[in-house]
Amino acid sequence: DKADIGVTGLATMGRNLARNFAHHGHVVAVHNRTESRTTRFMEEHRDEGAFLPASTVEEFVASLERPRKAIIMVKAGAPTDAVIEELAAVMEPGDMIIDGGNAHYMDTRRREAALRERGIHFVGTGISGGEEGALNGPSIMPGGDAEAYKTLGPLLEDVAAKVDGVSCCVHVGPDGAGHFVKMVHNGIEYADMQLIAESYDLLRQALGLSPQELSGVFREWNQGDLESYLIEITAEVLGHTDPATGKPFVDVVQDQAEQKGTGRWTVQSALDLGVPVTGIAEAVFARALSGHPEQRAAARSLTGPSGTAGDSGLVEDVRRALYASKIVAYAQGFDQMAAASAEYGWDLNLGAMATIWRGGCIIRARFLDRIRAAYDADPNLPTLLVDPTFAQALEEAQESWRRVVATAATIGVPTPGFSSALAYYDGLRRDRLPAALLQGLRDFFGAHTYRRVDREGSFHTDWSADRAERSA
Ligand code: NDP
């Protein structure tokens, strides 16, 4: 008679999520601003389970079992605020509003605080996996308070993807933690895709391999360390022939990457937190560079090499460079989650984040088991790079990695992902960084002071006079 859960917003994601709940035996209330969408939903899916269609928000809320649980799956931003307000106006203390859209975590923090005042639990929830995932089991990253999770959690865990019998849903942490983690997931996805794209580009240019041949290379890579959804679909896309022209599909697609903004959000947040997520940043910037056709047309007159290089050994080199760079990109993303956890008091369990990304979401990969194992072994790992398994992988990969970056530079193929990952690796492991010189310069022009390696305290050198040093 009453619904276990409700979904408002029946576009691609909401529709499939509602069906997923119903397929798992839950009674689902469904609602959409424009009623025709609800009507169509019922026409198409009523046989799949128990749905309670509602034409108004009041009816929708009234059809929910207490404590009421309403998932919002509408456009992020102002539409989400509007729907929250409509729901909250007719809800009661103890009820739950779950935002499953791609909200910015700062919006989620704001909304959670405002609704808490009114006694309503607000659970900002990251959902990854696109329309397929929503239907068959996404990766679910709920934030909000632990009390809400007690009754909501089992429902979400039920419809999430499962890997080795473990649900890809866990209570991430309070307020905006879920949406933050979803954001970083997307940022890592950008980095992962950029590295794959560089691998393809370099091998195609250096060895003259065709997209068909490269499809085979990626298919083979998917059998090893790199096994992942993204590598698998890379083989699919590269192997696809455009039916209209008979050309490789990848050659008829305009080479200007678009973005919806979560990668940019990740980098903006990382800048604020002071975490060097160079892999994600380079990926966001590489997309931005591709999207400047006028500059690119003008720059075609600039000179540079464009030859071939290497032999079949380069394929294995690139595979290793890709793996090493991927480790770096993930290490940076996990650093960002650790930093946010400290900043906002979220107490994130990093190993659990790797666990819920193993299935359902876009970056699902075997690799995430290794990250989980690394945090299981040492929850306070200063960086994933020093986990013994990853440290060894980096050691094994690094000759190849350096050859790949050198080859790319020599023949003029841009590999910002590979290059910056290697620079990060070398930067972190370096005994002395030139930051010492930077400090000297800062003190010279701005009296910004510096610390010494041999004594406590801050110091300033009187650069314009006798160059005597004094305590600052
Ligand atoms: P859209 O983002 O395209 O949003 C369409 C839905 O929003 C419709 O139901 C529409 O209702 C509703 N809507 C828009 N404005 C309002 C408003 N002011 N008041 C009430 N309802 C409104 O739908 P998607 O299914 O693609 O995505 C839903 C959410 O999930 C988004 O936040 C998206 O970022 C996120 N997401 C999407 C993924 C994807 O792969 N598409 C993956 C993961 C998350 P109406 O029919 O009346 O216009």
Short mmCIF file of C-alpha atoms and ligand atoms in Angstrom, two decimals:
data_model
loop_
_atom_site.label_atom_id
_atom_site.label_comp_id
_atom_site.label_asym_id
_atom_site.label_seq_id
_atom_site.Cartn_x
_atom_site.Cartn_y
_atom_site.Cartn_z
CA ASP A 1 0.00 0.00 0.00
CA LYS A 2 2.84 2.41 0.76
CA ALA A 3 6.15 2.65 -1.11
CA ASP A 4 9.50 1.65 0.40
CA ILE A 5 11.17 4.40 -1.57
CA GLY A 6 10.28 7.07 -4.11
CA VAL A 7 12.04 8.47 -7.15
CA THR A 8 11.25 11.92 -8.51
CA GLY A 9 12.79 12.83 -11.86
CA LEU A 10 12.14 10.08 -14.39
CA ALA A 11 14.66 10.93 -17.10
CA THR A 12 17.40 8.45 -18.05
CA MET A 13 18.83 7.94 -14.58
CA GLY A 14 15.72 8.18 -12.42
CA ARG A 15 13.72 5.87 -14.64
CA ASN A 16 16.32 3.15 -14.52
CA LEU A 17 16.97 3.53 -10.81
CA ALA A 18 13.24 3.20 -10.07
CA ARG A 19 13.12 0.04 -12.19
CA ASN A 20 16.18 -1.32 -10.39
CA PHE A 21 14.46 -0.89 -6.99
CA ALA A 22 11.33 -2.57 -8.35
CA HIS A 23 13.33 -5.45 -9.82
CA HIS A 24 14.63 -6.05 -6.31
CA GLY A 25 11.11 -6.39 -4.95
CA HIS A 26 10.69 -2.91 -3.47
CA VAL A 27 7.54 -0.87 -3.86
CA VAL A 28 8.57 2.33 -5.64
CA ALA A 29 6.70 5.63 -5.80
CA VAL A 30 7.45 7.48 -9.04
CA HIS A 31 6.98 11.14 -9.85
CA ASN A 32 8.12 13.64 -12.44
CA ARG A 33 7.50 17.39 -12.80
CA THR A 34 6.01 16.88 -16.24
CA GLU A 35 3.39 14.22 -15.70
CA SER A 36 3.53 12.80 -19.21
CA ARG A 37 6.90 11.31 -18.32
CA THR A 38 5.33 9.45 -15.39
CA THR A 39 2.49 8.23 -17.57
CA ARG A 40 4.94 6.96 -20.18
CA PHE A 41 7.02 5.32 -17.48
CA MET A 42 3.97 3.41 -16.24
CA GLU A 43 2.99 2.40 -19.76
CA GLU A 44 6.42 1.00 -20.45
CA HIS A 45 7.39 -0.51 -17.12
CA ARG A 46 4.35 -1.26 -14.97
CA ASP A 47 4.84 -5.00 -15.46
CA GLU A 48 8.35 -4.94 -14.05
CA GLY A 49 7.36 -4.49 -10.43
CA ALA A 50 5.29 -2.55 -7.92
CA PHE A 51 5.12 1.15 -8.79
CA LEU A 52 2.95 3.86 -7.24
CA PRO A 53 2.70 6.71 -9.76
CA ALA A 54 2.02 10.17 -8.34
CA SER A 55 0.94 13.25 -10.25
CA THR A 56 1.78 15.78 -7.54
CA VAL A 57 4.56 16.15 -5.00
CA GLU A 58 1.98 15.93 -2.21
CA GLU A 59 0.63 12.65 -3.56
CA PHE A 60 4.19 11.37 -4.05
CA VAL A 61 5.21 12.12 -0.46
CA ALA A 62 1.93 10.77 0.93
CA SER A 63 2.52 7.45 -0.82
CA LEU A 64 5.82 6.85 1.00
CA GLU A 65 6.23 4.62 4.06
CA ARG A 66 7.58 6.49 7.13
CA PRO A 67 10.32 7.49 7.55
CA ARG A 68 9.85 8.64 4.00
CA LYS A 69 12.70 8.19 1.55
CA ALA A 70 12.58 10.23 -1.63
CA ILE A 71 15.36 10.12 -4.20
CA ILE A 72 15.77 13.16 -6.42
CA MET A 73 17.13 12.43 -9.91
CA VAL A 74 16.83 15.80 -11.62
CA LYS A 75 19.24 18.26 -13.20
CA ALA A 76 21.90 19.40 -10.76
CA GLY A 77 21.85 23.01 -9.56
CA ALA A 78 18.75 25.19 -9.24
CA PRO A 79 16.33 22.41 -10.28
CA THR A 80 17.59 20.27 -7.39
CA ASP A 81 17.06 23.15 -4.93
CA ALA A 82 13.54 23.65 -6.27
CA VAL A 83 12.63 19.98 -5.86
CA ILE A 84 14.16 19.80 -2.38
CA GLU A 85 12.03 22.74 -1.32
CA GLU A 86 8.85 21.18 -2.71
CA LEU A 87 9.54 17.90 -0.93
CA ALA A 88 10.63 19.44 2.36
CA ALA A 89 7.49 21.57 2.46
CA VAL A 90 5.31 18.47 2.74
CA MET A 91 7.68 16.17 4.62
CA GLU A 92 7.99 15.65 8.36
CA PRO A 93 10.92 15.47 10.74
CA GLY A 94 12.74 12.16 10.39
CA ASP A 95 12.02 11.89 6.65
CA MET A 96 14.86 11.61 4.14
CA ILE A 97 15.63 13.40 0.93
CA ILE A 98 18.27 11.67 -1.14
CA ASP A 99 19.90 13.64 -3.94
CA GLY A 100 21.26 11.17 -6.49
CA GLY A 101 22.22 13.83 -9.03
CA ASN A 102 25.70 15.13 -9.74
CA ALA A 103 25.63 17.91 -7.17
CA HIS A 104 28.68 19.87 -6.14
CA TYR A 105 29.64 18.72 -2.66
CA MET A 106 29.58 22.28 -1.32
CA ASP A 107 25.92 22.56 -2.41
CA THR A 108 25.29 19.28 -0.63
CA ARG A 109 26.93 20.59 2.55
CA ARG A 110 24.74 23.68 2.39
CA ARG A 111 21.55 21.71 1.73
CA GLU A 112 22.30 19.16 4.44
CA ALA A 113 22.84 21.86 7.04
CA ALA A 114 19.65 23.71 6.06
CA LEU A 115 17.49 20.58 6.12
CA ARG A 116 19.00 19.36 9.38
CA GLU A 117 17.60 22.53 10.98
CA ARG A 118 14.18 21.36 9.85
CA GLY A 119 14.68 17.81 11.14
CA ILE A 120 14.94 16.31 7.67
CA HIS A 121 17.82 14.05 6.74
CA PHE A 122 19.51 15.07 3.52
CA VAL A 123 21.63 12.38 1.92
CA GLY A 124 23.76 13.64 -0.98
CA THR A 125 24.51 10.46 -2.88
CA GLY A 126 26.96 9.93 -5.70
CA ILE A 127 25.69 7.42 -8.24
CA SER A 128 28.04 6.21 -10.95
CA GLY A 129 27.53 3.90 -13.86
CA GLY A 130 25.38 5.89 -16.25
CA GLU A 131 22.09 4.53 -17.44
CA GLU A 132 23.25 0.91 -17.53
CA GLY A 133 24.51 1.10 -13.97
CA ALA A 134 21.35 2.73 -12.67
CA LEU A 135 19.35 -0.17 -14.06
CA ASN A 136 21.59 -3.13 -13.32
CA GLY A 137 23.59 -2.00 -10.32
CA PRO A 138 25.53 1.24 -9.97
CA SER A 139 28.28 2.19 -7.58
CA ILE A 140 26.54 4.20 -4.87
CA MET A 141 28.27 6.75 -2.63
CA PRO A 142 25.86 8.08 0.00
CA GLY A 143 26.82 10.87 2.38
CA GLY A 144 24.58 12.30 5.08
CA ASP A 145 24.25 11.26 8.69
CA ALA A 146 24.73 7.74 10.01
CA GLU A 147 21.19 7.62 11.40
CA ALA A 148 19.66 8.05 7.96
CA TYR A 149 21.96 5.40 6.59
CA LYS A 150 20.63 2.84 9.08
CA THR A 151 17.29 2.60 7.29
CA LEU A 152 18.30 3.85 3.86
CA GLY A 153 21.57 1.92 3.56
CA PRO A 154 20.11 -1.59 3.18
CA LEU A 155 17.89 -0.41 0.29
CA LEU A 156 20.81 1.21 -1.52
CA GLU A 157 23.14 -1.72 -0.86
CA ASP A 158 20.50 -4.01 -2.30
CA VAL A 159 20.33 -2.27 -5.70
CA ALA A 160 24.05 -1.43 -6.01
CA ALA A 161 26.46 -3.53 -8.08
CA LYS A 162 27.97 -6.55 -6.34
CA VAL A 163 31.54 -7.77 -6.73
CA ASP A 164 32.48 -11.07 -5.09
CA GLY A 165 29.22 -10.80 -3.17
CA VAL A 166 30.16 -7.39 -1.74
CA SER A 167 27.87 -4.45 -2.45
CA CYS A 168 29.36 -1.42 -4.20
CA CYS A 169 27.67 0.88 -1.70
CA VAL A 170 28.88 2.00 1.69
CA HIS A 171 28.13 4.98 3.93
CA VAL A 172 30.90 7.30 2.75
CA GLY A 173 30.69 9.91 5.51
CA PRO A 174 28.68 12.91 6.69
CA ASP A 175 27.13 15.76 4.69
CA GLY A 176 28.87 16.23 1.32
CA ALA A 177 31.28 13.28 1.59
CA GLY A 178 29.33 11.13 -0.88
CA HIS A 179 29.22 13.75 -3.58
CA PHE A 180 32.86 14.63 -2.95
CA VAL A 181 33.93 11.03 -3.46
CA LYS A 182 31.78 10.80 -6.60
CA MET A 183 33.47 13.95 -7.88
CA VAL A 184 36.94 12.50 -7.32
CA HIS A 185 35.79 9.28 -8.98
CA ASN A 186 34.93 11.34 -12.06
CA GLY A 187 38.23 13.19 -11.87
CA ILE A 188 40.11 9.90 -11.79
CA GLU A 189 37.98 8.77 -14.72
CA TYR A 190 39.24 11.82 -16.68
CA ALA A 191 42.86 10.94 -15.88
CA ASP A 192 42.37 7.28 -16.74
CA MET A 193 40.80 8.14 -20.10
CA GLN A 194 43.51 10.68 -20.92
CA LEU A 195 46.23 8.07 -20.33
CA ILE A 196 44.40 5.60 -22.55
CA ALA A 197 44.05 8.26 -25.25
CA GLU A 198 47.77 9.08 -25.07
CA SER A 199 48.66 5.38 -25.37
CA TYR A 200 46.55 5.10 -28.50
CA ASP A 201 47.90 8.31 -30.01
CA LEU A 202 51.55 7.50 -29.37
CA LEU A 203 51.36 3.93 -30.65
CA ARG A 204 49.48 5.03 -33.74
CA GLN A 205 51.99 7.77 -34.57
CA ALA A 206 55.17 5.98 -33.51
CA LEU A 207 54.47 2.57 -35.01
CA GLY A 208 51.86 3.40 -37.63
CA LEU A 209 49.38 0.91 -36.14
CA SER A 210 45.80 1.13 -37.40
CA PRO A 211 42.82 1.64 -35.05
CA GLN A 212 41.85 -1.99 -35.81
CA GLU A 213 45.30 -3.21 -34.77
CA LEU A 214 45.22 -1.00 -31.69
CA SER A 215 41.84 -2.41 -30.79
CA GLY A 216 43.57 -5.79 -30.61
CA VAL A 217 46.34 -4.33 -28.46
CA PHE A 218 43.85 -2.98 -25.93
CA ARG A 219 41.90 -6.23 -25.97
CA GLU A 220 45.10 -8.02 -25.04
CA TRP A 221 45.96 -5.47 -22.36
CA ASN A 222 42.57 -6.12 -20.83
CA GLN A 223 43.80 -9.61 -19.92
CA GLY A 224 46.49 -8.29 -17.56
CA ASP A 225 47.17 -5.65 -14.90
CA LEU A 226 45.14 -3.08 -16.81
CA GLU A 227 41.94 -5.13 -16.89
CA SER A 228 39.13 -2.60 -16.59
CA TYR A 229 35.92 -1.39 -18.13
CA LEU A 230 37.63 1.59 -19.76
CA ILE A 231 40.28 -0.57 -21.47
CA GLU A 232 37.57 -2.96 -22.60
CA ILE A 233 35.46 -0.23 -24.21
CA THR A 234 38.57 1.35 -25.75
CA ALA A 235 39.01 -1.88 -27.71
CA GLU A 236 35.36 -1.63 -28.74
CA VAL A 237 35.52 2.00 -29.87
CA LEU A 238 38.83 1.57 -31.74
CA GLY A 239 37.54 -1.54 -33.46
CA HIS A 240 34.35 0.13 -34.65
CA THR A 241 33.98 1.05 -38.33
CA ASP A 242 31.82 4.00 -39.34
CA PRO A 243 28.95 2.50 -41.32
CA ALA A 244 28.51 5.64 -43.46
CA THR A 245 32.08 5.91 -44.73
CA GLY A 246 33.73 2.58 -43.97
CA LYS A 247 36.46 4.48 -42.15
CA PRO A 248 37.58 3.78 -38.60
CA PHE A 249 34.99 5.40 -36.33
CA VAL A 250 37.72 7.22 -34.39
CA ASP A 251 38.74 9.00 -37.61
CA VAL A 252 35.32 10.46 -38.33
CA VAL A 253 34.74 11.86 -34.83
CA GLN A 254 35.68 15.50 -34.31
CA ASP A 255 38.72 15.65 -32.02
CA GLN A 256 37.33 18.20 -29.56
CA ALA A 257 36.57 16.74 -26.14
CA GLU A 258 33.64 18.03 -24.18
CA GLN A 259 33.14 18.02 -20.43
CA LYS A 260 30.27 18.39 -18.06
CA GLY A 261 32.37 19.83 -15.27
CA THR A 262 33.09 17.23 -12.60
CA GLY A 263 36.73 17.00 -13.69
CA ARG A 264 37.03 20.75 -13.39
CA TRP A 265 35.39 20.66 -9.95
CA THR A 266 37.90 18.04 -8.85
CA VAL A 267 40.82 20.21 -9.87
CA GLN A 268 39.29 23.34 -8.33
CA SER A 269 38.85 21.50 -5.05
CA ALA A 270 42.37 20.08 -5.24
CA LEU A 271 43.78 23.58 -5.69
CA ASP A 272 41.92 24.71 -2.57
CA LEU A 273 43.08 21.69 -0.60
CA GLY A 274 46.65 22.05 -1.88
CA VAL A 275 46.79 18.53 -3.29
CA PRO A 276 48.75 18.06 -6.53
CA VAL A 277 46.33 16.06 -8.70
CA THR A 278 48.47 16.59 -11.79
CA GLY A 279 47.01 13.61 -13.65
CA ILE A 280 43.46 14.89 -13.35
CA ALA A 281 44.48 18.48 -14.05
CA GLU A 282 46.38 17.52 -17.21
CA ALA A 283 43.38 15.52 -18.36
CA VAL A 284 41.04 18.47 -17.86
CA PHE A 285 43.49 20.80 -19.63
CA ALA A 286 44.05 18.35 -22.49
CA ARG A 287 40.30 18.43 -23.13
CA ALA A 288 40.35 22.21 -22.95
CA LEU A 289 43.26 22.39 -25.42
CA SER A 290 41.41 20.15 -27.86
CA GLY A 291 38.45 22.51 -27.69
CA HIS A 292 40.28 25.52 -29.16
CA PRO A 293 40.06 24.87 -32.90
CA GLU A 294 41.12 28.38 -33.94
CA GLN A 295 44.30 28.30 -31.90
CA ARG A 296 44.99 24.80 -33.12
CA ALA A 297 44.51 25.82 -36.76
CA ALA A 298 46.85 28.78 -36.30
CA ALA A 299 49.44 26.65 -34.51
CA ARG A 300 49.60 24.11 -37.32
CA SER A 301 52.27 26.36 -38.88
CA LEU A 302 54.58 25.78 -35.90
CA THR A 303 57.43 23.40 -36.57
CA GLY A 304 58.29 20.12 -34.87
CA PRO A 305 59.03 16.48 -35.54
CA SER A 306 56.34 14.11 -36.69
CA GLY A 307 58.15 10.90 -37.44
CA THR A 308 57.87 7.32 -36.36
CA ALA A 309 59.98 5.68 -33.67
CA GLY A 310 60.69 2.45 -31.89
CA ASP A 311 59.83 -1.13 -32.66
CA SER A 312 57.25 -3.58 -31.43
CA GLY A 313 58.87 -3.30 -27.98
CA LEU A 314 57.19 0.07 -27.68
CA VAL A 315 53.81 -1.60 -27.25
CA GLU A 316 54.91 -3.26 -24.03
CA ASP A 317 56.67 -0.05 -22.94
CA VAL A 318 53.45 1.91 -23.38
CA ARG A 319 51.47 -0.72 -21.50
CA ARG A 320 53.83 -0.37 -18.56
CA ALA A 321 53.88 3.42 -18.76
CA LEU A 322 50.09 3.40 -18.75
CA TYR A 323 49.99 1.22 -15.67
CA ALA A 324 52.57 3.31 -13.81
CA SER A 325 50.85 6.58 -14.72
CA LYS A 326 47.53 5.13 -13.67
CA ILE A 327 48.94 4.26 -10.26
CA VAL A 328 50.09 7.87 -9.91
CA ALA A 329 46.70 9.29 -10.96
CA TYR A 330 44.84 7.13 -8.45
CA ALA A 331 47.36 7.88 -5.72
CA GLN A 332 46.72 11.59 -6.28
CA GLY A 333 42.95 11.14 -6.22
CA PHE A 334 43.13 9.18 -2.99
CA ASP A 335 45.36 11.90 -1.52
CA GLN A 336 42.66 14.40 -2.37
CA MET A 337 40.03 12.34 -0.56
CA ALA A 338 42.32 12.04 2.46
CA ALA A 339 42.87 15.81 2.49
CA ALA A 340 39.14 16.56 2.26
CA SER A 341 38.44 14.02 4.96
CA ALA A 342 40.82 15.87 7.28
CA GLU A 343 39.51 19.30 6.23
CA TYR A 344 35.83 18.48 6.74
CA GLY A 345 36.13 15.86 9.49
CA TRP A 346 34.65 13.09 7.36
CA ASP A 347 36.74 10.19 8.60
CA LEU A 348 36.72 8.58 5.15
CA ASN A 349 37.73 4.95 4.87
CA LEU A 350 39.86 5.05 1.72
CA GLY A 351 40.00 1.28 1.30
CA ALA A 352 36.19 1.20 1.33
CA MET A 353 36.12 3.76 -1.47
CA ALA A 354 38.27 1.46 -3.61
CA THR A 355 35.89 -1.37 -2.74
CA ILE A 356 32.72 0.38 -3.91
CA TRP A 357 34.39 1.44 -7.17
CA ARG A 358 35.12 -2.16 -8.12
CA GLY A 359 31.74 -2.57 -9.78
CA GLY A 360 28.99 -0.57 -11.39
CA CYS A 361 31.00 2.56 -12.07
CA ILE A 362 33.07 3.74 -15.02
CA ILE A 363 36.49 3.21 -13.42
CA ARG A 364 35.68 -0.32 -12.28
CA ALA A 365 38.81 -2.40 -12.49
CA ARG A 366 40.72 -5.27 -10.99
CA PHE A 367 43.28 -2.69 -9.98
CA LEU A 368 40.97 -1.35 -7.24
CA ASP A 369 41.37 -4.60 -5.29
CA ARG A 370 45.07 -3.76 -5.04
CA ILE A 371 44.26 -0.29 -3.69
CA ARG A 372 41.93 -1.76 -1.12
CA ALA A 373 44.60 -4.27 -0.10
CA ALA A 374 47.11 -1.43 0.25
CA TYR A 375 44.85 0.48 2.68
CA ASP A 376 43.91 -2.74 4.50
CA ALA A 377 47.61 -3.34 5.12
CA ASP A 378 48.22 0.25 6.21
CA PRO A 379 45.26 2.61 6.64
CA ASN A 380 47.68 5.51 7.17
CA LEU A 381 49.69 4.96 4.03
CA PRO A 382 51.33 8.35 3.25
CA THR A 383 50.90 7.71 -0.48
CA LEU A 384 49.75 4.70 -2.46
CA LEU A 385 53.06 4.84 -4.32
CA VAL A 386 54.93 3.40 -1.33
CA ASP A 387 52.64 0.44 -0.84
CA PRO A 388 55.00 -2.50 -1.50
CA THR A 389 52.90 -3.87 -4.39
CA PHE A 390 52.67 -0.51 -6.14
CA ALA A 391 56.26 0.45 -5.38
CA GLN A 392 57.36 -2.75 -7.08
CA ALA A 393 55.08 -2.17 -10.04
CA LEU A 394 56.53 1.31 -10.46
CA GLU A 395 60.04 -0.05 -10.24
CA GLU A 396 59.31 -2.65 -12.91
CA ALA A 397 57.59 -0.11 -15.15
CA GLN A 398 59.91 2.80 -14.89
CA GLU A 399 62.49 2.08 -17.58
CA SER A 400 59.63 1.64 -20.03
CA TRP A 401 57.91 4.72 -18.63
CA ARG A 402 60.99 6.89 -19.19
CA ARG A 403 61.50 5.50 -22.71
CA VAL A 404 57.87 6.28 -23.56
CA VAL A 405 58.08 9.88 -22.35
CA ALA A 406 61.39 10.32 -24.18
CA THR A 407 60.04 8.79 -27.38
CA ALA A 408 56.93 10.94 -27.28
CA ALA A 409 58.99 14.08 -26.80
CA THR A 410 61.35 13.07 -29.60
CA ILE A 411 58.64 12.53 -32.19
CA GLY A 412 56.43 15.35 -30.98
CA VAL A 413 53.43 13.44 -29.64
CA PRO A 414 51.90 15.20 -26.62
CA THR A 415 51.69 12.94 -23.58
CA PRO A 416 50.87 15.32 -20.72
CA GLY A 417 49.43 12.48 -18.65
CA PHE A 418 52.47 10.21 -18.92
CA SER A 419 54.95 13.07 -18.58
CA SER A 420 53.33 14.71 -15.58
CA ALA A 421 52.87 11.38 -13.83
CA LEU A 422 56.56 10.63 -14.24
CA ALA A 423 57.49 14.13 -13.08
CA TYR A 424 55.29 13.64 -10.01
CA TYR A 425 56.95 10.30 -9.27
CA ASP A 426 60.41 11.81 -9.59
CA GLY A 427 59.35 14.87 -7.63
CA LEU A 428 58.06 12.89 -4.68
CA ARG A 429 61.07 10.60 -4.46
CA ARG A 430 63.69 13.33 -4.90
CA ASP A 431 66.06 13.87 -2.04
CA ARG A 432 66.29 17.67 -2.44
CA LEU A 433 63.81 19.68 -4.45
CA PRO A 434 64.54 23.06 -6.03
CA ALA A 435 61.85 24.41 -3.73
CA ALA A 436 64.85 25.57 -1.70
CA LEU A 437 65.75 27.94 -4.51
CA LEU A 438 62.14 29.10 -4.75
CA GLN A 439 62.23 29.96 -1.07
CA GLY A 440 65.42 31.96 -1.64
CA LEU A 441 63.83 33.90 -4.48
CA ARG A 442 60.70 34.55 -2.45
CA ASP A 443 62.81 35.88 0.37
CA PHE A 444 64.83 38.03 -2.04
CA PHE A 445 61.94 39.83 -3.70
CA GLY A 446 59.29 39.72 -1.01
CA ALA A 447 61.03 39.11 2.33
CA HIS A 448 58.83 36.02 2.62
CA THR A 449 61.41 34.31 4.89
CA TYR A 450 62.66 30.72 4.79
CA ARG A 451 63.45 27.94 7.18
CA ARG A 452 66.88 26.32 7.45
CA VAL A 453 67.82 22.66 7.35
CA ASP A 454 70.06 22.99 10.40
CA ARG A 455 68.17 25.25 12.82
CA GLU A 456 64.61 25.91 14.00
CA GLY A 457 62.90 29.17 13.18
CA SER A 458 62.22 31.48 10.24
CA PHE A 459 64.92 33.60 8.68
CA HIS A 460 65.35 36.52 6.32
CA THR A 461 68.48 37.60 4.51
CA ASP A 462 68.91 41.33 4.00
CA TRP A 463 69.47 40.94 0.26
CA SER A 464 69.62 44.68 -0.57
CA ALA A 465 72.22 45.57 2.08
CA ASP A 466 74.88 43.48 3.75
CA ARG A 467 73.19 40.12 3.20
CA ALA A 468 73.27 39.39 6.87
CA GLU A 469 70.76 36.83 8.08
CA ARG A 470 68.38 37.56 10.90
CA SER A 471 65.65 35.62 12.65
CA ALA A 472 62.25 36.61 11.33
P1 NDP B 1 18.69 15.23 -16.59
O1 NDP B 1 19.89 15.72 -15.90
O2 NDP B 1 18.60 15.35 -18.05
O3 NDP B 1 17.40 15.91 -15.91
C1 NDP B 1 16.10 15.71 -16.42
C2 NDP B 1 15.14 15.57 -15.27
O4 NDP B 1 15.19 16.73 -14.42
C3 NDP B 1 13.70 15.46 -15.77
O5 NDP B 1 13.02 14.53 -14.98
C4 NDP B 1 13.18 16.87 -15.55
O6 NDP B 1 11.79 16.93 -15.41
C5 NDP B 1 13.85 17.22 -14.25
N1 NDP B 1 13.87 18.64 -13.97
C6 NDP B 1 14.62 19.60 -14.56
N2 NDP B 1 14.36 20.79 -14.02
C7 NDP B 1 13.44 20.60 -13.05
C8 NDP B 1 12.80 21.45 -12.11
N3 NDP B 1 13.07 22.77 -12.06
N4 NDP B 1 11.90 20.91 -11.27
C9 NDP B 1 11.62 19.60 -11.30
N5 NDP B 1 12.21 18.74 -12.14
C10 NDP B 1 13.11 19.24 -13.01
O7 NDP B 1 18.43 13.68 -16.20
P2 NDP B 1 19.44 12.45 -16.08
O8 NDP B 1 18.57 11.29 -15.80
O9 NDP B 1 20.41 12.38 -17.19
O10 NDP B 1 20.29 12.80 -14.77
C11 NDP B 1 19.69 13.00 -13.51
C12 NDP B 1 20.77 13.38 -12.52
O11 NDP B 1 21.68 12.31 -12.40
C13 NDP B 1 21.58 14.60 -12.93
O12 NDP B 1 21.91 15.35 -11.78
C14 NDP B 1 22.81 14.00 -13.52
O13 NDP B 1 23.93 14.87 -13.44
C15 NDP B 1 22.98 12.77 -12.67
N6 NDP B 1 23.73 11.68 -13.27
C16 NDP B 1 23.57 11.37 -14.59
C17 NDP B 1 24.28 10.33 -15.16
C18 NDP B 1 24.07 9.99 -16.58
O14 NDP B 1 24.78 9.09 -17.07
N7 NDP B 1 23.15 10.62 -17.28
C19 NDP B 1 25.22 9.52 -14.37
C20 NDP B 1 25.25 9.86 -12.99
C21 NDP B 1 24.53 10.91 -12.49
P3 NDP B 1 10.85 17.24 -16.69
O15 NDP B 1 10.57 15.92 -17.31
O16 NDP B 1 9.64 17.86 -16.06
O17 NDP B 1 11.60 18.18 -17.58
#
